[in-house]
Amino acid sequence: MSLIRICAFSKCLYRRSLFQRCIPPVTHVDYCRLCFGIRNGPVRHISVLVLGKIIDLFHTLFFLIVLEARIQQLQSDGILDIQHVNVHVLKAPKSGKGSGSGKSPKSTLREKGDIVKPKQTLTKGAAKSQSSKTQPSRWLQKLSQEKTNKIKREQVLQKKNVKEMPPTVKPQAGLMTPGRSYKTKSAQQAPDVQAQSQPSPELLAQAQENAEVEELEKRLSLVSDLTSSASTERLLGDREPAVCSDAQFGIRSYLEACVFSGDLERANRFLLSQHRILSRRKLLDVGMYNTVMRIWAKKGTLNQIGRIFILVEEAGLKPNLGSYCAALECMGRSDSCPRVVSRCLNHLEAEGLSLDNLFGQFVFRQDERDMVLKAVCSVRPEYQPASDYLTPDDRHPSLVQDLYLQREGHHYPKLDFTREELQERFGQQLEVEQGCTVTIDSVETVRPITVHIANMRTLLDELRSQWRKTLLAALKERKMILASTKSRDYKLNLYPYLCLLDDKEYVDIMIQSVSNLPLSGESLKVLARDLGNRVYTKCSIRQKGQDLMVEKLGSVYSGYTDLLAKDTEDCLALPREQWLKLEAANPSGPTLQGEELQWPYIVSVELGTYMVDLMVKNLKINSDILNPAYERKLIPILYHMYTFRSTRQVGFIKPHPLLTQIQQDATETRLTFDSYVMPMLCPPVPWISAKYGGYLLSPTKLMRSTDGATQHERLLERCRGLHPVLDSLNQLGSCAWRVNGPLLDIIVSVFNRRGSDKLGVPPPLSEAPRVPHFNANDPAFTSAEKAHMKKEVVKAKKKYSEMHSLRMDALYKLSIASHMRDKKFWFPHNMDFRGRTYPCPPHFNHLGSDVTRALLVFAEGKALGAKGLDWVKIHLVNLTGLRKRSSLEGRLEYANSLMEEILDSADNPLNGRKWWMDADEPWQALGCCMEIANAVRAPDPAQYISHFPVHQDGSCNGLQHYAALGRDVIGATSVNLMPCDVPQDVYSGVAQQVEEFRVRDAEKGLKIAQVLEGYISRKVVKQTVMTLVYGVTRYGGRLQIEKRLKEIEEFPKEYVWDASHYLVRQVFSGLKEMFTGTREIQDWLTDSARLISKSGRTVEWVTPLGLPIIQPYHRARNQVLKHDMQDINLQISHDDKERPDTVKQKNAFPPNFIHSLDSTHMMLTSLNCYSAGLTFVSVHDCFWTHAVTVDTMNKVCREQFVALHSQPILQELSNFLLLKYCGHTKQTQDTHLQTPIDTKTNTHLPLYPQINVQALIKNCSDS
Amino acid sequence: MSTKLCKLVVLAVRAANCRHPRSITGSGQVVLTTMGPSGVFNCGAPSSQSRAYSLDSLSSGPGRPSLGRSAQQPRVEGISAASALTQRNLSAVALQGQRRPMCRYDLLDIGDVEENIIRAKACKLIRHFIVDPTMAELVAKHLGPGLEDTKTIIFECNPGPGVLTKTLLNAGAQRVVALEGDKSFLPDLQVLENRLDGQLEVVHCDFFKLDPIGSGSVKAPTMFSDKLFTDMGISEASWTDDIPVKVIGILPLRNQRGMLLKMVYALFERLSVYRYGRVELNLFISEKEYMKLVSRPGDMMNYRAFGVLWQMACDITLLHKEPWHSFVSSKQCRTVQKGKIPNDHMCLVRLQPRADLFSSWLSPSNAGTLLMMVKQCLAKRKVKLVDRLNLWSPDSGSKLLEEMGLPEDILTGNVFPEEYLRLFQLMEKSQEFTQSWLYDEILENTQREGWA
């Protein structure tokens, strides 16, 4: 490091004037100091030699100068503070008592500082530096205050220096690195002289604590290898949280934005101004300096890099890999002389960093890697970066150990495509993503284009191009103003974020948002956030292009197709492993796993608000555009107003009625979407780490979280045992899909006719109830009637806008489906914080409603085989919702008896007897009917190639998990975990139970129980039972039941409230009677969570597959974004620095825990299905596969359920919680948390009845 | 700075010149009486005869500078301090068991204070109660002179142990309707009802839960006002008629603002209780809310829509101020001191709807738009009024302001309630505004759907 400083330094000296011009005020001080250091050089030199710290004379010379500068700086600071120090020294002994280590023979620096007497001038320096270490901000402030006394100060300084020379160097060594970097969290690896020779009490305590934790961990060997190691990593990580504050986050993204837009000048100026203001300097970390260094490296200006090295020093930071990397890159680019390079390398190694690490860990952009390598090779020609940075990790959770280690019998499925096909598809997908937006045809049939429609369309087009022009001009003007306003340099402003894209692109985004605005408007916050995110996505894709990532991606992907394509050899590697291998084999160029810097939430919103403001102020139309009778005025098409919710007021952006009318009349035929809304045209990139996978270019998060929440990301990055989870997501994403064309046609025809609420196809707005019109001044109505009519108007308007949004939603889905009609496509997957998996494209995916599910079939077909047709038939019966309590044979029989209806439905779906319309899931049932018809009519049904996915539903998985956890026999029986002749149906069971209660109450004369006679059915209670295990409250349960009761037309409406109130109570008590263990486990979980969050921590756990989970519920913090238009109050409730929200933490823990188990089970099933070569897709607890492989899948599913519950899940959870929340606090006095959990977890674990798990579980799929 | 000063001067001048747009007769003035610092009462020792009568005299004390019309003497409702004192003495004597000559019945026994406190504290909901007999008398007195003569019905909200009820009856009230929301107090009240000859009616009803928004079966204590009023035999009356009902009660602490908003909406649209005429509210509200209610232009923090609307619609009189601890509360409720407004008292405020509120251009049917306008304007107080107006109808802002004689750059927070009313009148007249989207907007529910 010093070497580079020297380079820079010498140049500084020569080019003094230039130097000063570049960074006028700050460096002046530095400069003085440096000059000063030179003068005193020789003296210091000797002292360093005496210390024998540095052997190499050559190096010493350079090192010296650095040291001197540092000493100088410290001393000058110290002297400024001399008064202050004295006070401190006098006070010190009192406070020093606590440290307790005074008895140790060697006195530490701290003690020296403590016990030093004021008159001992020799040790004063040490004392001073010591206290300055503890009070950095104080002396920093003073420094800035006393600029006027500089000359005087320097004189004093000189005198002092002569006197204090020998002792000051010594603390120097200690101070320079650990003392300061103590605050900056890089202290751990630093060669910490002070700490090594004499560990401070805190460190001792920490070490002791470490030992204790390890000790505990050994004791708790029950925890599987991996989870425990993952957990310790996290436990240790907690101590020095790598959390960066909002402000730091903001600075970093600001710098990145400057860099991206190529505004080097601004970035540099900004960094310097941050550096200059001492209070802000504290916010800077090495990474930010590195960012700027990187730009200089691109320019090949080594002296600038040297200067930043000095700044890093000055800020008390330690250069890291990134800093050296930039330096080396710069040297490589500017062909520096080998001597400089080798010095740099030596320093790098002297810092305890290694070149291999650099190549292994660093994220390179563009040709950075090659440049660094070039520089390195200029001195070490034989150097080859070690390519083994993916040392295969053998540690796998015990659940999947066999799966990973014994792969002989595995048949990973191949895709039904050749290599060329896949590569071609890759090209198409790349093109789509680079385009950022996709415009597709709407399925809304072109009504015969009337003159009016045509007029409106041209009008709209004209308006749009006019708006585009105005917006473009306005944006340009505003940007100019923003750029020229001399706001202070250190203030973050929006300017760089407005330079990321072409002006035209910002305008396009705005215009697009106008056409997508809902009728009733959108709250400003939401609208702004969406706009901001859209810019971010676009810019992130652009960035990848700029970094030359696309080329590298192409080459790796083409290698990757070898694994997937059908015309290649079988390979026993998982996609993730294959990808890593390919990337390692192809190291040059940018690193693919780039670290995408998410923007801070507030920046997205601010940028969005800026854009909204631009639109509100500039987009106008003539008021007489539709009705020439009106006076012509330019009126804004969007207006900002407030709606009032209770006492809160919410800023809203609403479209002017004129705009709405034009848009509706024009009935546009094209829809524009962001490219990531569309399914992928090629297999998604496998997830290889928490940061990379999914789409080719569009940014994707592995774990979905609320805007701005970062705790999950940090957790995932630190976690090493993610492989099974990633592999499972890759498996889910690898399934190719296609659209069921014939069904799409039918649905679209219904959609374009009048829709149908019954079939889940939202009717068009022409079907909406008329908004009643009445004259408010009409004396014919009484005031009560008027009030009533007013209510009706409100209701009608609400209904109207609801219908509109439903209609639009369906339009999007169907249009995407129709666009994908003849293509094959993939859904990349990610997960939520509990590990539940979701396809990334938001509108059209297999998780959607009955309509979208019905539209999707597997792209790959498989022959039905011997039992396949039967399974399809059983599937059909399941879809109807009938025969819930029949055995499989019963259902099959029922299906066979219905063959006539089925064939009729398939042949004449809309004109026949319409049997399918009465099913629970009508469209899927219709699809199934058609499949059956086709198969039956095939020459040999067993050979019929079916693309149809057959679903296997879990029967209330939450309850299954509880029953298995609690080894609850009765409960287990009712959710099909125990061998039984007929499938059990827990919902009917509960309904029956409730009915019994009702009869009893009715006899007692309870009115509502009598009213309810004959209305209690499976359907009424189903949702409540299902959600009860997921933590639904009585309040929510009542609402659910209310909804069901309202659906029953005959049920007297006036009793709905009472009846739902009564029923929810009965359902709760009915369930309690059936599932005893469940209650107990739930209580235990709730209690634990309550204690944990009461102690101020967030509930965390690790799933049996090694996925770390943290609940993101915290007390809300208000952050106000000030804007002319409106102050936006951002309620931030995910900030993990805030205290946890106890109520949410507690209430959500049981359901989240069960969800995490459920997702674990799904992932296990998916991994095993993959190795068995099946197609497997999941919709949470509903698993899909080809008809022919249903049996295999059921077997796997059952086995994995058994395997999962053979693990001591609750025991492990309890151990983990103990280790995490109690192991830590042993030493402190925090018995509050410790004891209750201790006792709770150890003694209060539900006692298992002695049931064999194996016997317990017959099947877990509803069959 | 100087511009700011200028603005202040302008504001002051306008305040002085501000005339109500309509001809004001008699009570058409905002009367803001402020009280002197109240004495400290000890609720545990209600017998403290040392209670300074002068403190609750209705003359304005040396307290805060009164707002708005500081120049005028607060109107004293025909009772001089002296006469108040005599009456008080009378009732104090009556307390000791003597008969009052004009009363037809024996005076009712207020009951043991300690016992009443215990009963009040047993209430499961968070509520405040008047238990102190002297305070009850004071309140009764404020409800007007000659309780015994008028036909005005008194609705007492949540009487609890019935101290105020009995005091009112003792003071000669002709007809009191006790609306009690908590079942546990009902039996005792009903016993009292039966003992009397129709002067008291007890209804299981919570006045503050009248007319719920949303649908569903309505169960007591929730009720619709038409049922209540029909049961009481009160028929709809014209707005300009005499005040048919006086309501006395303590506004529940939870969601005071929401409640006040809901009531003022009902007032402007003549819904709920206001269908039956100008119902006068006498409510104890927290000092903080009161200060906001009567806040005047220029006070950008506290000048809010609900205050403006109330000031437009009603004569607001502060009758009395009482420290929190004089009330017995059923549960420990914190009165958090947040912000700068002092909040250690409850204020008894009379909200008397103006007889001349509605006119040819303001009727309940278009009042919704007025509400909307005021709310939109005051969502942010530091925006220019002209911008708001232009938003609703481009280019008409400056025209209107000119007509109003307001400066072009006036902020919405500097406009007087009377001026808003006038502004609305002008907007009503103007053709341009009727095309504006403002007229299509409908104020959505301010309260959540359903009820607790």
PDB file of C-alpha atoms in Angstrom, chain B residues 10 22 36 43 63 107 138 190 203 309 335 337 389 404 438 451:
ATOM      1  CA  VAL B  10     -52.076  40.640   6.053  1.00  0.00           C
ATOM      2  CA  ARG B  22     -74.033  35.804   5.734  1.00  0.00           C
ATOM      3  CA  GLY B  36     -58.564  30.641  33.564  1.00  0.00           C
ATOM      4  CA  CYS B  43     -61.269  13.267  42.935  1.00  0.00           C
ATOM      5  CA  GLY B  63     -56.049  32.880  30.649  1.00  0.00           C
ATOM      6  CA  LEU B 107     -84.493  15.054  45.251  1.00  0.00           C
ATOM      7  CA  LEU B 138     -71.380  22.407  37.171  1.00  0.00           C
ATOM      8  CA  GLN B 190     -83.622   1.130  34.853  1.00  0.00           C
ATOM      9  CA  VAL B 203     -81.789   3.004  26.314  1.00  0.00           C
ATOM     10  CA  LEU B 309     -65.591  22.319   9.088  1.00  0.00           C
ATOM     11  CA  THR B 335     -52.567  10.661  28.467  1.00  0.00           C
ATOM     12  CA  GLN B 337     -47.918  14.355  26.221  1.00  0.00           C
ATOM     13  CA  LEU B 389     -58.116  25.785  -7.535  1.00  0.00           C
ATOM     14  CA  MET B 404     -62.617  37.036  -3.060  1.00  0.00           C
ATOM     15  CA  LEU B 438     -63.978  17.612  -7.876  1.00  0.00           C
ATOM     16  CA  TRP B 451     -67.650  -1.932  13.719  1.00  0.00           C
TER      17      TRP B 451
END
